[in-house]
Amino acid sequence: MSGSPTHPSRTTTLVRGVTEAFAEAVGGTPTVIELAPLLGELGAGPFRTQLGANVQAALETVEAADIVVVGSPAYRATYTGLFKLFFDHVGQYSLVDKPIVLTATGGSERHALLVEHQMRPLFGFFQSLTLPLGIYGSERDFENYEITSDDLKERIQVSISRTLPLIRSHIDPQTEAVPTTFTRPDAF
């Protein structure tokens, strides 16, 4: 789900790339929702029942997904108002324990903390399972709305490889679970 208010957008490019990579890794079907075309319908009223059919379908798609990849460009040190408006209409308990992949884009690396300081708390409210590695891309990682940076491509692959066992165990609980033990240092 791309929270960019523009089309084309680097955020949508990143969301699409990450969504397709995760879908390929788990054998799923990728669906990308762009909020830019839904802006008018999202502002139709304060209640979900007042929103248009396209927004209703987008909300239902996100709520029914096995894995949700979300992305927003950095706007004034946070996600876009369009991104927030969409999630204001998502059912409060619809994303409980759902794996969420956090992505964001911005003009420079200075905005990278948007993922940790703004997006992760929002999905904490939903009690979602936000995956440990957020993916951030700056302007220099794209050219003509395509990912051109090997560093960004590698970050996407690292995120997938490190979280795939967790995602697989969530999608198919019959798979072998990821070990959950760790050794705490005695240096406290």
PDB file of C-alpha atoms in Angstrom:
ATOM      1  CA  MET A   1       0.000   0.000   0.000  1.00  0.00           C
ATOM      2  CA  SER A   2       1.632   3.174  -1.208  1.00  0.00           C
ATOM      3  CA  GLY A   3       0.685   6.320   0.690  1.00  0.00           C
ATOM      4  CA  SER A   4       2.171   8.642  -1.899  1.00  0.00           C
ATOM      5  CA  PRO A   5      -0.175  11.403  -3.081  1.00  0.00           C
ATOM      6  CA  THR A   6       1.549  11.500  -6.488  1.00  0.00           C
ATOM      7  CA  HIS A   7       1.802   9.220  -9.486  1.00  0.00           C
ATOM      8  CA  PRO A   8       4.356   8.157 -10.543  1.00  0.00           C
ATOM      9  CA  SER A   9       6.224   7.972  -7.269  1.00  0.00           C
ATOM     10  CA  ARG A  10       9.422   6.519  -5.849  1.00  0.00           C
ATOM     11  CA  THR A  11       7.421   5.260  -2.880  1.00  0.00           C
ATOM     12  CA  THR A  12       5.129   3.236  -5.136  1.00  0.00           C
ATOM     13  CA  THR A  13       8.184   1.887  -6.952  1.00  0.00           C
ATOM     14  CA  LEU A  14       9.687   0.770  -3.629  1.00  0.00           C
ATOM     15  CA  VAL A  15       6.417  -0.721  -2.353  1.00  0.00           C
ATOM     16  CA  ARG A  16       5.908  -2.577  -5.632  1.00  0.00           C
ATOM     17  CA  GLY A  17       9.474  -3.942  -5.602  1.00  0.00           C
ATOM     18  CA  VAL A  18       9.264  -5.110  -1.997  1.00  0.00           C
ATOM     19  CA  THR A  19       5.759  -6.547  -2.443  1.00  0.00           C
ATOM     20  CA  GLU A  20       6.788  -8.518  -5.522  1.00  0.00           C
ATOM     21  CA  ALA A  21       9.960  -9.778  -3.834  1.00  0.00           C
ATOM     22  CA  PHE A  22       8.057 -10.983  -0.747  1.00  0.00           C
ATOM     23  CA  ALA A  23       5.313 -12.545  -2.893  1.00  0.00           C
ATOM     24  CA  GLU A  24       7.911 -14.420  -4.919  1.00  0.00           C
ATOM     25  CA  ALA A  25       9.667 -15.609  -1.759  1.00  0.00           C
ATOM     26  CA  VAL A  26       6.485 -17.017  -0.194  1.00  0.00           C
ATOM     27  CA  GLY A  27       4.713 -18.075  -3.400  1.00  0.00           C
ATOM     28  CA  GLY A  28       2.014 -15.421  -3.060  1.00  0.00           C
ATOM     29  CA  THR A  29       0.205 -13.053  -5.380  1.00  0.00           C
ATOM     30  CA  PRO A  30       1.305  -9.417  -5.141  1.00  0.00           C
ATOM     31  CA  THR A  31      -1.303  -6.651  -5.084  1.00  0.00           C
ATOM     32  CA  VAL A  32      -0.241  -3.010  -4.917  1.00  0.00           C
ATOM     33  CA  ILE A  33      -2.697  -0.354  -3.805  1.00  0.00           C
ATOM     34  CA  GLU A  34      -1.875   3.236  -4.659  1.00  0.00           C
ATOM     35  CA  LEU A  35      -3.663   5.849  -2.586  1.00  0.00           C
ATOM     36  CA  ALA A  36      -3.099   8.778  -4.981  1.00  0.00           C
ATOM     37  CA  PRO A  37      -6.074   7.826  -7.209  1.00  0.00           C
ATOM     38  CA  LEU A  38      -8.247   7.263  -4.115  1.00  0.00           C
ATOM     39  CA  LEU A  39      -7.687  10.707  -2.581  1.00  0.00           C
ATOM     40  CA  GLY A  40     -11.126  12.097  -3.535  1.00  0.00           C
ATOM     41  CA  GLU A  41     -12.961   9.018  -2.286  1.00  0.00           C
ATOM     42  CA  LEU A  42     -10.975   8.920   0.985  1.00  0.00           C
ATOM     43  CA  GLY A  43     -12.146  12.448   1.753  1.00  0.00           C
ATOM     44  CA  ALA A  44     -15.821  11.675   1.052  1.00  0.00           C
ATOM     45  CA  GLY A  45     -16.751  11.415   4.705  1.00  0.00           C
ATOM     46  CA  PRO A  46     -15.504  10.741   8.208  1.00  0.00           C
ATOM     47  CA  PHE A  47     -16.929   7.217   8.402  1.00  0.00           C
ATOM     48  CA  ARG A  48     -15.940   4.104   6.489  1.00  0.00           C
ATOM     49  CA  THR A  49     -19.507   3.548   5.340  1.00  0.00           C
ATOM     50  CA  GLN A  50     -19.396   6.922   3.538  1.00  0.00           C
ATOM     51  CA  LEU A  51     -16.353   6.046   1.451  1.00  0.00           C
ATOM     52  CA  GLY A  52     -16.509   5.005  -2.203  1.00  0.00           C
ATOM     53  CA  ALA A  53     -16.385   1.472  -3.559  1.00  0.00           C
ATOM     54  CA  ASN A  54     -12.717   1.734  -4.609  1.00  0.00           C
ATOM     55  CA  VAL A  55     -11.633   2.731  -1.097  1.00  0.00           C
ATOM     56  CA  GLN A  56     -13.800   0.011   0.439  1.00  0.00           C
ATOM     57  CA  ALA A  57     -12.141  -2.553  -1.837  1.00  0.00           C
ATOM     58  CA  ALA A  58      -8.660  -1.241  -0.952  1.00  0.00           C
ATOM     59  CA  LEU A  59      -9.413  -1.419   2.781  1.00  0.00           C
ATOM     60  CA  GLU A  60     -10.745  -4.958   2.465  1.00  0.00           C
ATOM     61  CA  THR A  61      -7.692  -6.009   0.442  1.00  0.00           C
ATOM     62  CA  VAL A  62      -5.295  -4.711   3.106  1.00  0.00           C
ATOM     63  CA  GLU A  63      -7.292  -6.286   5.922  1.00  0.00           C
ATOM     64  CA  ALA A  64      -7.411  -9.672   4.151  1.00  0.00           C
ATOM     65  CA  ALA A  65      -3.750  -9.796   3.061  1.00  0.00           C
ATOM     66  CA  ASP A  66      -1.354 -12.343   4.550  1.00  0.00           C
ATOM     67  CA  ILE A  67       1.519  -9.826   4.481  1.00  0.00           C
ATOM     68  CA  VAL A  68       1.130  -6.058   4.140  1.00  0.00           C
ATOM     69  CA  VAL A  69       3.891  -3.879   2.693  1.00  0.00           C
ATOM     70  CA  VAL A  70       3.250  -0.237   3.520  1.00  0.00           C
ATOM     71  CA  GLY A  71       5.133   2.804   2.312  1.00  0.00           C
ATOM     72  CA  SER A  72       5.037   6.559   2.504  1.00  0.00           C
ATOM     73  CA  PRO A  73       7.236   9.396   1.385  1.00  0.00           C
ATOM     74  CA  ALA A  74       8.554  11.576   4.190  1.00  0.00           C
ATOM     75  CA  TYR A  75       6.384  14.685   4.526  1.00  0.00           C
ATOM     76  CA  ARG A  76       7.341  17.091   7.282  1.00  0.00           C
ATOM     77  CA  ALA A  77       9.196  14.370   9.211  1.00  0.00           C
ATOM     78  CA  THR A  78       6.342  11.856   9.113  1.00  0.00           C
ATOM     79  CA  TYR A  79       4.146   9.825   6.752  1.00  0.00           C
ATOM     80  CA  THR A  80       1.667  11.600   4.505  1.00  0.00           C
ATOM     81  CA  GLY A  81      -1.765  12.657   5.687  1.00  0.00           C
ATOM     82  CA  LEU A  82      -3.174  10.446   2.925  1.00  0.00           C
ATOM     83  CA  PHE A  83      -1.397   7.433   4.453  1.00  0.00           C
ATOM     84  CA  LYS A  84      -2.823   8.246   7.897  1.00  0.00           C
ATOM     85  CA  LEU A  85      -6.314   8.923   6.538  1.00  0.00           C
ATOM     86  CA  PHE A  86      -6.374   5.477   4.922  1.00  0.00           C
ATOM     87  CA  PHE A  87      -5.311   3.741   8.138  1.00  0.00           C
ATOM     88  CA  ASP A  88      -7.869   5.760  10.107  1.00  0.00           C
ATOM     89  CA  HIS A  89     -10.473   3.638   8.286  1.00  0.00           C
ATOM     90  CA  VAL A  90      -8.811   0.241   8.725  1.00  0.00           C
ATOM     91  CA  GLY A  91     -10.604  -1.879  11.317  1.00  0.00           C
ATOM     92  CA  GLN A  92      -8.952  -1.544  14.728  1.00  0.00           C
ATOM     93  CA  TYR A  93      -8.470  -5.306  15.095  1.00  0.00           C
ATOM     94  CA  SER A  94      -8.074  -6.182  11.415  1.00  0.00           C
ATOM     95  CA  LEU A  95      -4.275  -6.140  11.494  1.00  0.00           C
ATOM     96  CA  VAL A  96      -3.658  -7.929  14.813  1.00  0.00           C
ATOM     97  CA  ASP A  97      -0.601 -10.198  14.435  1.00  0.00           C
ATOM     98  CA  LYS A  98      -0.454  -9.490  10.686  1.00  0.00           C
ATOM     99  CA  PRO A  99       3.110  -9.204   9.313  1.00  0.00           C
ATOM    100  CA  ILE A 100       3.735  -5.610   8.223  1.00  0.00           C
ATOM    101  CA  VAL A 101       6.761  -4.583   6.157  1.00  0.00           C
ATOM    102  CA  LEU A 102       7.566  -0.905   6.723  1.00  0.00           C
ATOM    103  CA  THR A 103       9.030   1.106   3.847  1.00  0.00           C
ATOM    104  CA  ALA A 104       9.560   4.810   3.263  1.00  0.00           C
ATOM    105  CA  THR A 105      11.263   7.192   0.872  1.00  0.00           C
ATOM    106  CA  GLY A 106      12.686  10.664   1.249  1.00  0.00           C
ATOM    107  CA  GLY A 107      15.016  13.203  -0.221  1.00  0.00           C
ATOM    108  CA  SER A 108      17.978  12.117   1.879  1.00  0.00           C
ATOM    109  CA  GLU A 109      19.008   9.693   4.603  1.00  0.00           C
ATOM    110  CA  ARG A 110      18.006  12.291   7.217  1.00  0.00           C
ATOM    111  CA  HIS A 111      14.407  11.068   6.885  1.00  0.00           C
ATOM    112  CA  ALA A 112      15.166   7.374   7.415  1.00  0.00           C
ATOM    113  CA  LEU A 113      13.993   7.407  11.031  1.00  0.00           C
ATOM    114  CA  LEU A 114      10.439   7.937   9.752  1.00  0.00           C
ATOM    115  CA  VAL A 115      10.149   4.152   9.651  1.00  0.00           C
ATOM    116  CA  GLU A 116      11.090   3.671  13.307  1.00  0.00           C
ATOM    117  CA  HIS A 117       9.697   6.801  14.951  1.00  0.00           C
ATOM    118  CA  GLN A 118       6.449   7.277  13.045  1.00  0.00           C
ATOM    119  CA  MET A 119       5.373   4.115  11.209  1.00  0.00           C
ATOM    120  CA  ARG A 120       6.262   1.443  13.770  1.00  0.00           C
ATOM    121  CA  PRO A 121       4.169   3.083  16.563  1.00  0.00           C
ATOM    122  CA  LEU A 122       1.149   3.384  14.237  1.00  0.00           C
ATOM    123  CA  PHE A 123       1.188  -0.343  13.592  1.00  0.00           C
ATOM    124  CA  GLY A 124       1.835  -0.968  17.268  1.00  0.00           C
ATOM    125  CA  PHE A 125      -1.618   0.514  17.829  1.00  0.00           C
ATOM    126  CA  PHE A 126      -3.033  -2.120  15.457  1.00  0.00           C
ATOM    127  CA  GLN A 127      -1.100  -4.825  17.383  1.00  0.00           C
ATOM    128  CA  SER A 128       0.521  -5.830  14.103  1.00  0.00           C
ATOM    129  CA  LEU A 129       3.674  -7.851  13.734  1.00  0.00           C
ATOM    130  CA  THR A 130       5.960  -5.196  12.283  1.00  0.00           C
ATOM    131  CA  LEU A 131       8.937  -6.914  10.739  1.00  0.00           C
ATOM    132  CA  PRO A 132      12.266  -5.965  12.299  1.00  0.00           C
ATOM    133  CA  LEU A 133      13.923  -4.487   9.228  1.00  0.00           C
ATOM    134  CA  GLY A 134      12.330  -1.409   7.724  1.00  0.00           C
ATOM    135  CA  ILE A 135      13.365  -0.470   4.196  1.00  0.00           C
ATOM    136  CA  TYR A 136      14.186   3.150   3.401  1.00  0.00           C
ATOM    137  CA  GLY A 137      15.151   4.589   0.027  1.00  0.00           C
ATOM    138  CA  SER A 138      16.402   8.085  -0.698  1.00  0.00           C
ATOM    139  CA  GLU A 139      16.254   9.998  -3.973  1.00  0.00           C
ATOM    140  CA  ARG A 140      19.681   8.743  -4.994  1.00  0.00           C
ATOM    141  CA  ASP A 141      18.419   5.113  -4.932  1.00  0.00           C
ATOM    142  CA  PHE A 142      16.075   5.735  -7.877  1.00  0.00           C
ATOM    143  CA  GLU A 143      16.273   6.855 -11.464  1.00  0.00           C
ATOM    144  CA  ASN A 144      13.206   7.379 -13.662  1.00  0.00           C
ATOM    145  CA  TYR A 145      11.062   5.745 -10.979  1.00  0.00           C
ATOM    146  CA  GLU A 146      13.094   2.555 -10.963  1.00  0.00           C
ATOM    147  CA  ILE A 147      15.299   1.203  -8.182  1.00  0.00           C
ATOM    148  CA  THR A 148      18.852   1.608  -9.449  1.00  0.00           C
ATOM    149  CA  SER A 149      20.810   1.375  -6.203  1.00  0.00           C
ATOM    150  CA  ASP A 150      22.474  -1.945  -5.482  1.00  0.00           C
ATOM    151  CA  ASP A 151      22.469  -0.963  -1.788  1.00  0.00           C
ATOM    152  CA  LEU A 152      18.673  -0.615  -1.757  1.00  0.00           C
ATOM    153  CA  LYS A 153      18.224  -3.869  -3.669  1.00  0.00           C
ATOM    154  CA  GLU A 154      20.461  -5.570  -1.109  1.00  0.00           C
ATOM    155  CA  ARG A 155      18.477  -4.059   1.816  1.00  0.00           C
ATOM    156  CA  ILE A 156      15.303  -5.515   0.306  1.00  0.00           C
ATOM    157  CA  GLN A 157      16.913  -8.954  -0.012  1.00  0.00           C
ATOM    158  CA  VAL A 158      18.323  -8.845   3.525  1.00  0.00           C
ATOM    159  CA  SER A 159      14.912  -7.885   4.877  1.00  0.00           C
ATOM    160  CA  ILE A 160      13.319 -10.808   3.065  1.00  0.00           C
ATOM    161  CA  SER A 161      15.925 -13.389   4.023  1.00  0.00           C
ATOM    162  CA  ARG A 162      15.969 -12.381   7.702  1.00  0.00           C
ATOM    163  CA  THR A 163      12.208 -12.268   8.094  1.00  0.00           C
ATOM    164  CA  LEU A 164      11.136 -15.121   5.827  1.00  0.00           C
ATOM    165  CA  PRO A 165      11.165 -17.765   8.593  1.00  0.00           C
ATOM    166  CA  LEU A 166       8.944 -15.549  10.733  1.00  0.00           C
ATOM    167  CA  ILE A 167       6.556 -14.859   7.863  1.00  0.00           C
ATOM    168  CA  ARG A 168       6.354 -18.503   6.835  1.00  0.00           C
ATOM    169  CA  SER A 169       5.579 -19.582  10.399  1.00  0.00           C
ATOM    170  CA  HIS A 170       2.847 -16.941  10.566  1.00  0.00           C
ATOM    171  CA  ILE A 171       1.253 -17.812   7.217  1.00  0.00           C
ATOM    172  CA  ASP A 172       1.547 -21.561   7.754  1.00  0.00           C
ATOM    173  CA  PRO A 173       1.708 -22.384  11.477  1.00  0.00           C
ATOM    174  CA  GLN A 174       2.501 -26.024  10.585  1.00  0.00           C
ATOM    175  CA  THR A 175       5.976 -25.001   9.409  1.00  0.00           C
ATOM    176  CA  GLU A 176       8.811 -25.326  11.838  1.00  0.00           C
ATOM    177  CA  ALA A 177       8.877 -22.317  14.119  1.00  0.00           C
ATOM    178  CA  VAL A 178      11.839 -20.018  14.413  1.00  0.00           C
ATOM    179  CA  PRO A 179      13.752 -20.628  17.664  1.00  0.00           C
ATOM    180  CA  THR A 180      12.770 -18.007  20.201  1.00  0.00           C
ATOM    181  CA  THR A 181      15.501 -18.409  22.802  1.00  0.00           C
ATOM    182  CA  PHE A 182      18.359 -16.047  23.267  1.00  0.00           C
ATOM    183  CA  THR A 183      21.117 -15.743  25.796  1.00  0.00           C
ATOM    184  CA  ARG A 184      21.000 -12.646  27.903  1.00  0.00           C
ATOM    185  CA  PRO A 185      24.354 -11.192  28.774  1.00  0.00           C
ATOM    186  CA  ASP A 186      25.137 -11.227  32.489  1.00  0.00           C
ATOM    187  CA  ALA A 187      26.535  -7.701  32.296  1.00  0.00           C
ATOM    188  CA  PHE A 188      23.460  -6.067  33.817  1.00  0.00           C
TER     189      PHE A 188
END
